[in-house]
CSV table of C-alpha atoms and ligand atoms in Angstrom, one decimal:
chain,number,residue,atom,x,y,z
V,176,UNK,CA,-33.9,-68.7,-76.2
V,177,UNK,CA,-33.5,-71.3,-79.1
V,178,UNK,CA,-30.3,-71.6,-80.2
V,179,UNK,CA,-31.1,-70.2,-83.9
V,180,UNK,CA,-32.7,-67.3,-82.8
V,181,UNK,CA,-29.8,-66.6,-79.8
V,182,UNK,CA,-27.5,-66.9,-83.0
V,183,UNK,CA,-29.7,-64.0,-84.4
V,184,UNK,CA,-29.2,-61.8,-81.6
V,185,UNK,CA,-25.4,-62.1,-81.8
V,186,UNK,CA,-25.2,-61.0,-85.3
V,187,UNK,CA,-27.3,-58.3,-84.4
V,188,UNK,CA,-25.5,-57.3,-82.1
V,189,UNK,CA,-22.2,-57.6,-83.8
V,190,UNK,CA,-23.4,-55.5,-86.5
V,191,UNK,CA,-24.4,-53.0,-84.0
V,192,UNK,CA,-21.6,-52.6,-82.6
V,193,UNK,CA,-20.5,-51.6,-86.5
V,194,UNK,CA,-22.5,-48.4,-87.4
V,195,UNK,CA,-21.3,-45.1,-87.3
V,196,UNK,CA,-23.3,-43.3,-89.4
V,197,UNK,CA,-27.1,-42.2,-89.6
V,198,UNK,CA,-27.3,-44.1,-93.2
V,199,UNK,CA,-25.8,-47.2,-91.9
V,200,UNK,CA,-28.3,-46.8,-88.9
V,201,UNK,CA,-31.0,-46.8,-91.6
V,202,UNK,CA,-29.7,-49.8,-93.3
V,203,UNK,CA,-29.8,-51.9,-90.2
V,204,UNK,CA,-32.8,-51.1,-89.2
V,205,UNK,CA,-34.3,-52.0,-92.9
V,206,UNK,CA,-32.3,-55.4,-92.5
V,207,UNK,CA,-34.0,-56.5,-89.2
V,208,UNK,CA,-37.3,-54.7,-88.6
V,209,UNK,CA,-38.7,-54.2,-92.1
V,210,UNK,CA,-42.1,-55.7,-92.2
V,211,UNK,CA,-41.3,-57.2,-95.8
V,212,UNK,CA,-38.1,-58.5,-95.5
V,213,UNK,CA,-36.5,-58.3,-92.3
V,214,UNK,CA,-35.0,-60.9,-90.1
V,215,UNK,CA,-37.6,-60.5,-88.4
V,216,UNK,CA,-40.9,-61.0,-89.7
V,217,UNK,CA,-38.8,-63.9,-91.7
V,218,UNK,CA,-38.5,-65.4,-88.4
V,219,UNK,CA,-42.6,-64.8,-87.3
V,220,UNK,CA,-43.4,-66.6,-90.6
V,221,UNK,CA,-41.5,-69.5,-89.8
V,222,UNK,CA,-43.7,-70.1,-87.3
V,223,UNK,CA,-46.0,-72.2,-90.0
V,224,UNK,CA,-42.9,-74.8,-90.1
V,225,UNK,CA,-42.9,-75.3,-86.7
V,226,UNK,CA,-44.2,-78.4,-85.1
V,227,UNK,CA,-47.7,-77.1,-83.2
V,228,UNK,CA,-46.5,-78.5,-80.0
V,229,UNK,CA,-43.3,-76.0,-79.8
V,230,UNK,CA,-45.1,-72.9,-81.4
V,231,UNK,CA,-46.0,-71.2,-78.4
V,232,UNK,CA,-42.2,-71.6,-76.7
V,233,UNK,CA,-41.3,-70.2,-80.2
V,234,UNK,CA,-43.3,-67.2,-80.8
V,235,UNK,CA,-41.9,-66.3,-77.0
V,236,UNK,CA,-38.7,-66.6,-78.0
V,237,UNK,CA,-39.5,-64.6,-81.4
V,238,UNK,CA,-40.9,-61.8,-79.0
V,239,UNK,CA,-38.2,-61.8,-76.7
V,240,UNK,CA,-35.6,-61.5,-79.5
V,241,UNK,CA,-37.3,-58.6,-80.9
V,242,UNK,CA,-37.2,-56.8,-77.7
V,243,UNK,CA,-33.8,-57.5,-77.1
V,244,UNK,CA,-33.3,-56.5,-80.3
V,245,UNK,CA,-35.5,-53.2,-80.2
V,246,UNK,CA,-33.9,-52.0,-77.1
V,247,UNK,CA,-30.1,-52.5,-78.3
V,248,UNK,CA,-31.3,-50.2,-81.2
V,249,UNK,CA,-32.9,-47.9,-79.3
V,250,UNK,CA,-29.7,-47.3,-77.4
V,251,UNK,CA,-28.1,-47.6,-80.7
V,252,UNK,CA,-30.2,-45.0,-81.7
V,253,UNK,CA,-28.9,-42.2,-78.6
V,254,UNK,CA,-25.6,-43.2,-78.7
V,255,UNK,CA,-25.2,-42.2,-82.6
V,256,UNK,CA,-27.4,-38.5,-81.7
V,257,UNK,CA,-25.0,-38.5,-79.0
V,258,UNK,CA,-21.9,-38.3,-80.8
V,259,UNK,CA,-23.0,-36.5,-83.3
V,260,UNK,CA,-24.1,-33.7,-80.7
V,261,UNK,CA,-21.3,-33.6,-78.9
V,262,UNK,CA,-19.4,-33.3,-82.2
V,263,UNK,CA,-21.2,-30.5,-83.5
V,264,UNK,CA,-20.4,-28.5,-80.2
V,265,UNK,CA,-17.0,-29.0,-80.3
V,266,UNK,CA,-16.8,-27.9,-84.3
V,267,UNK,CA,-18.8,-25.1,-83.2
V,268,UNK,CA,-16.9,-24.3,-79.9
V,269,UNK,CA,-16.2,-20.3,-79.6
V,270,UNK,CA,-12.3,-19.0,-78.4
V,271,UNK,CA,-12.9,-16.4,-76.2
V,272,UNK,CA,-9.8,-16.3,-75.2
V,273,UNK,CA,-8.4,-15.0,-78.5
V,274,UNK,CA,-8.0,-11.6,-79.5
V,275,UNK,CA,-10.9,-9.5,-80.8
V,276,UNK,CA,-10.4,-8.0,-84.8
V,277,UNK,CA,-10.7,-4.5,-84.1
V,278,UNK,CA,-13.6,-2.9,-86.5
V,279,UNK,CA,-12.2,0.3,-87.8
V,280,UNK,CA,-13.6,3.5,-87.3
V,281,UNK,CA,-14.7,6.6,-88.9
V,282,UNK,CA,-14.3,10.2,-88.1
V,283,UNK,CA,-15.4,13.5,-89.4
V,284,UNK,CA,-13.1,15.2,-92.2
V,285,UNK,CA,-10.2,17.3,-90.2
V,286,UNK,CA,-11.9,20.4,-92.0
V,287,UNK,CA,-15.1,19.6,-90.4
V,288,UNK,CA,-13.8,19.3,-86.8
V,289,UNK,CA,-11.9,22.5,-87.0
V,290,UNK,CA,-15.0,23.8,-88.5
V,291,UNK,CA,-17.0,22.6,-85.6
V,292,UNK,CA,-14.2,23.7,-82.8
V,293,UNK,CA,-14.4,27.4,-84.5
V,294,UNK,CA,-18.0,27.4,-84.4
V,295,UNK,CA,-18.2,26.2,-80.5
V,296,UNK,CA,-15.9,28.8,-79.9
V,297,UNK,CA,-18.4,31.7,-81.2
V,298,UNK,CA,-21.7,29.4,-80.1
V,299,UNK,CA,-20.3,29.8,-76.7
V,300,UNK,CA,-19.9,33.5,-77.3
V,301,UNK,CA,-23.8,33.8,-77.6
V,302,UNK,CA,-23.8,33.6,-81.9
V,303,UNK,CA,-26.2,31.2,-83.7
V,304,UNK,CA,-24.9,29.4,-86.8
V,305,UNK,CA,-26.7,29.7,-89.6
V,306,UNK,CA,-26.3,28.3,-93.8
V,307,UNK,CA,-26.5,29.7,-97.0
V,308,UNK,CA,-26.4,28.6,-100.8
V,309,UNK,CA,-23.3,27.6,-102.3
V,310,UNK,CA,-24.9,28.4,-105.9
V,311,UNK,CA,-25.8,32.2,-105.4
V,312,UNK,CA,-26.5,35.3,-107.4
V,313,UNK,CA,-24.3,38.5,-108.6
V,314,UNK,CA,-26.7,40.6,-106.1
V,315,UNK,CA,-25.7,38.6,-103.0
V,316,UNK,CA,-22.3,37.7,-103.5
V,317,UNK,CA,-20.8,41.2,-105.1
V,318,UNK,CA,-24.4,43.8,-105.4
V,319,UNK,CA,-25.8,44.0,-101.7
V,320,UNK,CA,-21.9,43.7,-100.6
V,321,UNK,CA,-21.5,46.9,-102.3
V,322,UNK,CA,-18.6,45.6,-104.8
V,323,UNK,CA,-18.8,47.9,-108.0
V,324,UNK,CA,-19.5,46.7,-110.9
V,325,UNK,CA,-16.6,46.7,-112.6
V,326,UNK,CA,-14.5,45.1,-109.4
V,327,UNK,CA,-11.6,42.5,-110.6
V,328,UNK,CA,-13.1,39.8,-108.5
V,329,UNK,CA,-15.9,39.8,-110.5
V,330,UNK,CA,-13.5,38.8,-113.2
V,331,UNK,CA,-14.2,35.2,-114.8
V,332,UNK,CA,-10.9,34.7,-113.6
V,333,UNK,CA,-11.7,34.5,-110.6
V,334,UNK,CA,-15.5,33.6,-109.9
V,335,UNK,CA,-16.8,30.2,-111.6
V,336,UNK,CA,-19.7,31.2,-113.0
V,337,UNK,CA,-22.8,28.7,-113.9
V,338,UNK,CA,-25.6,28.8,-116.2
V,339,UNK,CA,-24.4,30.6,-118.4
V,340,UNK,CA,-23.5,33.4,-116.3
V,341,UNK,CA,-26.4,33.9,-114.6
V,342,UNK,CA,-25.4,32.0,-111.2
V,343,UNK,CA,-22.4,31.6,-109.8
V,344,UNK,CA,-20.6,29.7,-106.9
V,345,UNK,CA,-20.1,32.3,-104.2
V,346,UNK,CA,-16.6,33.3,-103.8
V,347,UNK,CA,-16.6,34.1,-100.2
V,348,UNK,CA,-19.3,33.5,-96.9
V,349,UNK,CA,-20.4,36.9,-96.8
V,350,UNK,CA,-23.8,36.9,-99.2
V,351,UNK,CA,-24.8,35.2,-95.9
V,352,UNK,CA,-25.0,38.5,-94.0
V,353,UNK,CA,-27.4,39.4,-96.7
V,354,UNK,CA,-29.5,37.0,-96.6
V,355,UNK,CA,-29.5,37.1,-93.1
V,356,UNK,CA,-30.3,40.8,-92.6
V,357,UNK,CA,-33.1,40.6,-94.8
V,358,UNK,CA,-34.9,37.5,-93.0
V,359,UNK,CA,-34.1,37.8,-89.7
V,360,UNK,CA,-34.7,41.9,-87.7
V,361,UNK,CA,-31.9,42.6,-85.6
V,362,UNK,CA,-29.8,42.6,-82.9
V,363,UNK,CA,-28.3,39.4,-84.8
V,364,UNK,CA,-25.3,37.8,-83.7
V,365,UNK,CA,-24.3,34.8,-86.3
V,366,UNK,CA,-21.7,32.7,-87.6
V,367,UNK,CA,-22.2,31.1,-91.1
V,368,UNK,CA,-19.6,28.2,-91.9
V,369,UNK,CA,-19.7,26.8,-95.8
V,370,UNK,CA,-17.3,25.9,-98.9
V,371,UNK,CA,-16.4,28.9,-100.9
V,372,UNK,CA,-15.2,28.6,-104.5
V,373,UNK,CA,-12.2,30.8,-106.0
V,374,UNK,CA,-10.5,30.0,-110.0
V,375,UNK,CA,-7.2,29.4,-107.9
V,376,UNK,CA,-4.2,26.4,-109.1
V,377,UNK,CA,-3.6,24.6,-106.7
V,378,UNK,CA,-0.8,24.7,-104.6
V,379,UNK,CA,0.3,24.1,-101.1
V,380,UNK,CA,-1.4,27.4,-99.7
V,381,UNK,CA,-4.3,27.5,-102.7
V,382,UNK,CA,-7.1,25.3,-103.6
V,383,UNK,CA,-10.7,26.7,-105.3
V,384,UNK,CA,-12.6,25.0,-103.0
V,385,UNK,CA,-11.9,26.1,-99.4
V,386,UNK,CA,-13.9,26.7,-96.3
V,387,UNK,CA,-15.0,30.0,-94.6
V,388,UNK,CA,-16.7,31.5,-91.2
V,389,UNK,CA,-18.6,34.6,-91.4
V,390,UNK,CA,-19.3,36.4,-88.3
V,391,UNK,CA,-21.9,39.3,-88.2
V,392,UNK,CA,-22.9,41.2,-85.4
V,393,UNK,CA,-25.7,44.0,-85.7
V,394,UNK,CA,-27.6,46.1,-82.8
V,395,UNK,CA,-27.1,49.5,-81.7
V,396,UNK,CA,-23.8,50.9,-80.8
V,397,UNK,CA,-21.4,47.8,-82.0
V,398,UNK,CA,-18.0,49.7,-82.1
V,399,UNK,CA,-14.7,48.7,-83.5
V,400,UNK,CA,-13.4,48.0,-79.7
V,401,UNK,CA,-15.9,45.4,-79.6
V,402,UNK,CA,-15.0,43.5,-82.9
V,403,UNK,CA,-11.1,43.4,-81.4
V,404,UNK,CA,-12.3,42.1,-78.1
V,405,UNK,CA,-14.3,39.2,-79.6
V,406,UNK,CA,-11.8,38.5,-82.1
V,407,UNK,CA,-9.1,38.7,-79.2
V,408,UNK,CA,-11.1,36.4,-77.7
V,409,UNK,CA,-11.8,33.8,-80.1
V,410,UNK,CA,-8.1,33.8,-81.0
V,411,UNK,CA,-7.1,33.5,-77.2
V,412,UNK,CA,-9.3,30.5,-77.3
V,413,UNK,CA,-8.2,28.5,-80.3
V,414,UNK,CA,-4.5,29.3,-80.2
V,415,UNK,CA,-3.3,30.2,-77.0
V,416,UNK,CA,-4.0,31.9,-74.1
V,417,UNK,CA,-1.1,34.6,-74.8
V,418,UNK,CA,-2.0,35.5,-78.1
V,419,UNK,CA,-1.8,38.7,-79.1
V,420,UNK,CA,-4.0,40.1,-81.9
V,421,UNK,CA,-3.6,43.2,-84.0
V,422,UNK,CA,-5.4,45.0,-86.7
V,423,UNK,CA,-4.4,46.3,-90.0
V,424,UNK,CA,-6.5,48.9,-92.0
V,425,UNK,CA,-7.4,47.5,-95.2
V,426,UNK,CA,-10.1,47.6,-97.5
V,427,UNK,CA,-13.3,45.4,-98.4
V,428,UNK,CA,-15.9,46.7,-100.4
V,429,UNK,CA,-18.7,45.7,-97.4
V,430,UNK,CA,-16.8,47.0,-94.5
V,431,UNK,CA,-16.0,50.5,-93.1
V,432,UNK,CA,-13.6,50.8,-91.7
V,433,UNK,CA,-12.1,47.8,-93.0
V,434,UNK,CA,-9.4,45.6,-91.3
V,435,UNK,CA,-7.1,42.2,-91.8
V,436,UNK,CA,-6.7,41.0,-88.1
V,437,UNK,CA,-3.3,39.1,-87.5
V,438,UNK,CA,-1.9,37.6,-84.3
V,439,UNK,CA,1.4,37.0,-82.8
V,440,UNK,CA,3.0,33.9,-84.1
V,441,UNK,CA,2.4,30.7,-82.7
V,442,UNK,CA,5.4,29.3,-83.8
V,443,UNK,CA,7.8,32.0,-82.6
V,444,UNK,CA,5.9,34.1,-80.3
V,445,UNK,CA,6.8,37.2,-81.7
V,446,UNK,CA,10.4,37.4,-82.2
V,447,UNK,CA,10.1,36.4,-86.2
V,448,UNK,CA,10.5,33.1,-87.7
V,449,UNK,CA,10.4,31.8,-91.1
V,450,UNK,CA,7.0,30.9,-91.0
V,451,UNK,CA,5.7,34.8,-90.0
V,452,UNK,CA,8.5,35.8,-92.4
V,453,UNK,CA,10.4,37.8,-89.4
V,454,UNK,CA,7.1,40.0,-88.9
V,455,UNK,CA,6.3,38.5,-85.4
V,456,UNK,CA,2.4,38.4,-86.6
V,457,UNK,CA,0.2,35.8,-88.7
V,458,UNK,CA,-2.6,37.0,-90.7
V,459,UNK,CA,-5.7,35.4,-89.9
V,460,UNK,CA,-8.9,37.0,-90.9
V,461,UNK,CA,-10.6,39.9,-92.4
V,462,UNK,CA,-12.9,42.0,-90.6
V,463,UNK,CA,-14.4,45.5,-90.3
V,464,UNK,CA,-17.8,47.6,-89.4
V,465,UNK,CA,-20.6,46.9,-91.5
V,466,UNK,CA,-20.6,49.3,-94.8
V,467,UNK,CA,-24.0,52.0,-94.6
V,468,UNK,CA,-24.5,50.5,-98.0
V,469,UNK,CA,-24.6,46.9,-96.9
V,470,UNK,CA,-27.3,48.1,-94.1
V,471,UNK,CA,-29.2,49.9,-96.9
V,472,UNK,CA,-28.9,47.0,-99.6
V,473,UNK,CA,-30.6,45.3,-97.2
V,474,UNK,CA,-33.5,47.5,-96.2
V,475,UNK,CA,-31.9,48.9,-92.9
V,476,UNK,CA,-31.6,52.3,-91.8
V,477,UNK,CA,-28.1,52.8,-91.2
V,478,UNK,CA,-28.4,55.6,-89.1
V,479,UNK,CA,-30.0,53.1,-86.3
V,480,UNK,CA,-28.1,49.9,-87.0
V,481,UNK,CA,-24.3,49.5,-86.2
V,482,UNK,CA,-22.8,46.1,-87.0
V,483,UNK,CA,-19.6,44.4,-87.6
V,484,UNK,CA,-18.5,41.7,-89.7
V,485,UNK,CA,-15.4,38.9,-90.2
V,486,UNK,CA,-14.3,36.2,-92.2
V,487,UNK,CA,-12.0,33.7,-92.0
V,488,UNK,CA,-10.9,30.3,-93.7
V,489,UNK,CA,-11.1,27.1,-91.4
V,490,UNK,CA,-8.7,25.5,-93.8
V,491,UNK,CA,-5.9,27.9,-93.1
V,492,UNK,CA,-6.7,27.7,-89.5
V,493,UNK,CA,-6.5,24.3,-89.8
V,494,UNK,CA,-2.9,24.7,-91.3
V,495,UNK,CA,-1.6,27.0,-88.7
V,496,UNK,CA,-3.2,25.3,-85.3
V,497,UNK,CA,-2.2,21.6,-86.6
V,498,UNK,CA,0.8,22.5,-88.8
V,499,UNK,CA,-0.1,20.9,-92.3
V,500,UNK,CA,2.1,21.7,-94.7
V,501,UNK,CA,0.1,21.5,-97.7
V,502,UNK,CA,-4.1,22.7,-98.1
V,503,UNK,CA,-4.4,19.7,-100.6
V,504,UNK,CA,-3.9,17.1,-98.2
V,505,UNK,CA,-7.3,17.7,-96.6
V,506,UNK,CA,-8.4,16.5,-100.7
V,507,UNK,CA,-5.9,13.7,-100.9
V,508,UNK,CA,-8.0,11.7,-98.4
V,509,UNK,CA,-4.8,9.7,-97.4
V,510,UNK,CA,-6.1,7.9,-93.8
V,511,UNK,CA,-2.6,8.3,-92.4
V,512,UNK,CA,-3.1,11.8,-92.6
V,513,UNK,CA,-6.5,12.0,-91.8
V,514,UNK,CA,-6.1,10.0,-88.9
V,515,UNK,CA,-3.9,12.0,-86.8
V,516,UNK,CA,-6.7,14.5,-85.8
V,517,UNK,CA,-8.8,12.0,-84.0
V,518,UNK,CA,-8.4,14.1,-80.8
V,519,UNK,CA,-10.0,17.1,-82.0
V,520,UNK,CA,-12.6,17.9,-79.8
I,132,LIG,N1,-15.4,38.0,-97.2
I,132,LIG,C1,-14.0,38.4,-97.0
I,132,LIG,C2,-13.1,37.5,-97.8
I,132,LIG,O1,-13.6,36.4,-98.3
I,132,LIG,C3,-13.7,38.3,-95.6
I,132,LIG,C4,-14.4,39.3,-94.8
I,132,LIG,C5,-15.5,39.0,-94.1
I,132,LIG,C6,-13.8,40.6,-94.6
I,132,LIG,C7,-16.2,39.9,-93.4
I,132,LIG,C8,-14.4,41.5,-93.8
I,132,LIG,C9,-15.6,41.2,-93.2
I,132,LIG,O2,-12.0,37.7,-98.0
């Protein structure tokens, strides 16, 4: 090769060996190869200056510096893509190796997994769960359940009434029963879990929203012996397999004979602590057989149907089976506290 264009081809390659970025790249490939006013073509022109006789070893030489030069770009050209590849892999590169952030993870509301370990308890038992309103009327909350009408719970003092009066929130599970004896004929064997609303301050034992479970049975020839032996049951199940359960006469206006059902203490077994106040026994529930009324309110015969009935708060359950000392913490909504009842059920 002539000596001019060999000189070429060392600058070329010097300047090769200089470029490290795609832009540079650009630049020296404008420099040598553009048809306009590269090195190049500058070179091909040149060829007019040239004496005729060497023309042809020069235009071979011009060709043969262009492919020299065509290939060290080339390579040039995978080297840089090279690099850059290889860079992006190790910027990108994933540590397995290092410890995982831990998403964090909901749960159901303490109330609502007591709620749904009461109710397995009684869906095991044979009783289907069924819903009512929370807004409900005078008739079904205090009329069909046979509460006269002049009965203190009727009091604004106690029942939120809405509307102006002419709905209120229901003060207790039970308007279920109605509304369940008049849809459905019997034998019936149901639970009915909800929020019940009470005009009560709050304090560690009160709040006016709470949660109850009504139980009603209905068929022919339910006896009292029966409602103890589910109830004994039940209680056997949720607290302990020695529990003891007793029954208290007592009066509500939809039950006859009427009862509050207590067990032995958990905390003492019997012998009297501070939390049974020395009695022995816990109250847990009210319960009783089905007023006549109630079956009549309802558009049954009371002379063929027998039925009994029982409520009880989950949120007090709640308390006594996982020791809270205070109803408003299920409000509070504090996750340290909610969090210690991830193993229920
Ligand atoms: N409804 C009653 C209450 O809220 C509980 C109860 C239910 C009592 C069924 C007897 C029978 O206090």
């Amino acid at each position: 090769m002539r000596k001019d264009l060999e000189q070429i081809l060392v600058e070329f390659r010097q300047e090769v060996e200089r470029v490290a970025t795609d832009e540079h790249l650009k630049q020296l490939h404008g420099k040598y190869f553009s048809r306009e006013k590269g090195v190049l073509s500058a070179q091909l022109r040149r060829i007019r200056e040239i004496p005729v006789a060497e023309r042809p070893g020069f235009g071979q030489d011009v060709n043969l510096l262009k492919q020299e030069m065509e290939a060290e770009f080339d390579r040039l050209t995978r080297t840089l893509a090279d690099e850059d590849y290889h860079r992006r892999v190790e910027q990108e590169r994933l540590d397995i190796t290092l410890p995982a952030v831990g998403l964090p993870r909901g749960s159901f509301h303490p109330i609502k997994m007591v709620e749904q370990e009461l109710c397995g308890i009684f869906e095991r038992m044979g009783y289907s769960i069924v819903e009512g309103p929370e807004i409900e009327t005078d008739f079904y909350n205090f009329g069909a359940l046979n509460f006269p009408p002049d009965h203190p719970a009727r009091d604004e003092q106690d029942t939120f009434f809405v509307a102006g009066g002419r709905y209120l929130l229901r003060t207790h599970t039970s308007p279920v029963q109605i509304r369940t004896m008049q849809q459905l004929a019997p034998p019936l064997k149901i639970i009915a879990p909800g929020k019940v609303f009470r005009k009560d301050t709050p304090d560690a034992t009160h709040y006016p929203i709470f949660h109850q479970i009504e139980g009603l049975v209905v068929a022919e020839n339910v006896s009292l012996a029966d409602l103890k032996g589910t109830l004994h049951d039940f209680a056997r199940q949720f607290f302990a397999p020695d529990v003891r359960v007793r029954l208290r006469p007592s009066f509500f206006p939809f039950v006859e004979p009427g009862a509050e059902v207590d067990i032995s203490c958990i905390f003492c077994g019997g012998s009297g602590c501070r939390i049974c106040k020395q009695s022995g026994w816990i109250e847990i529930l009210g319960a009783g057989m089905v007023h006549p009324n109630v079956f009549v309110n309802c558009g049954l015969d009371p002379e063929e149907h027998t039925g009994f009935a029982f409520g009880m708060g989950v949120d007090r359950m709640a308390i006594l089976k996982y020791g809270v000392p205070d109803i408003r913490m299920f409000w509070e909504n504090d996750v340290r506290f909610l969090n210690q009842f991830w193993y229920v059920q």
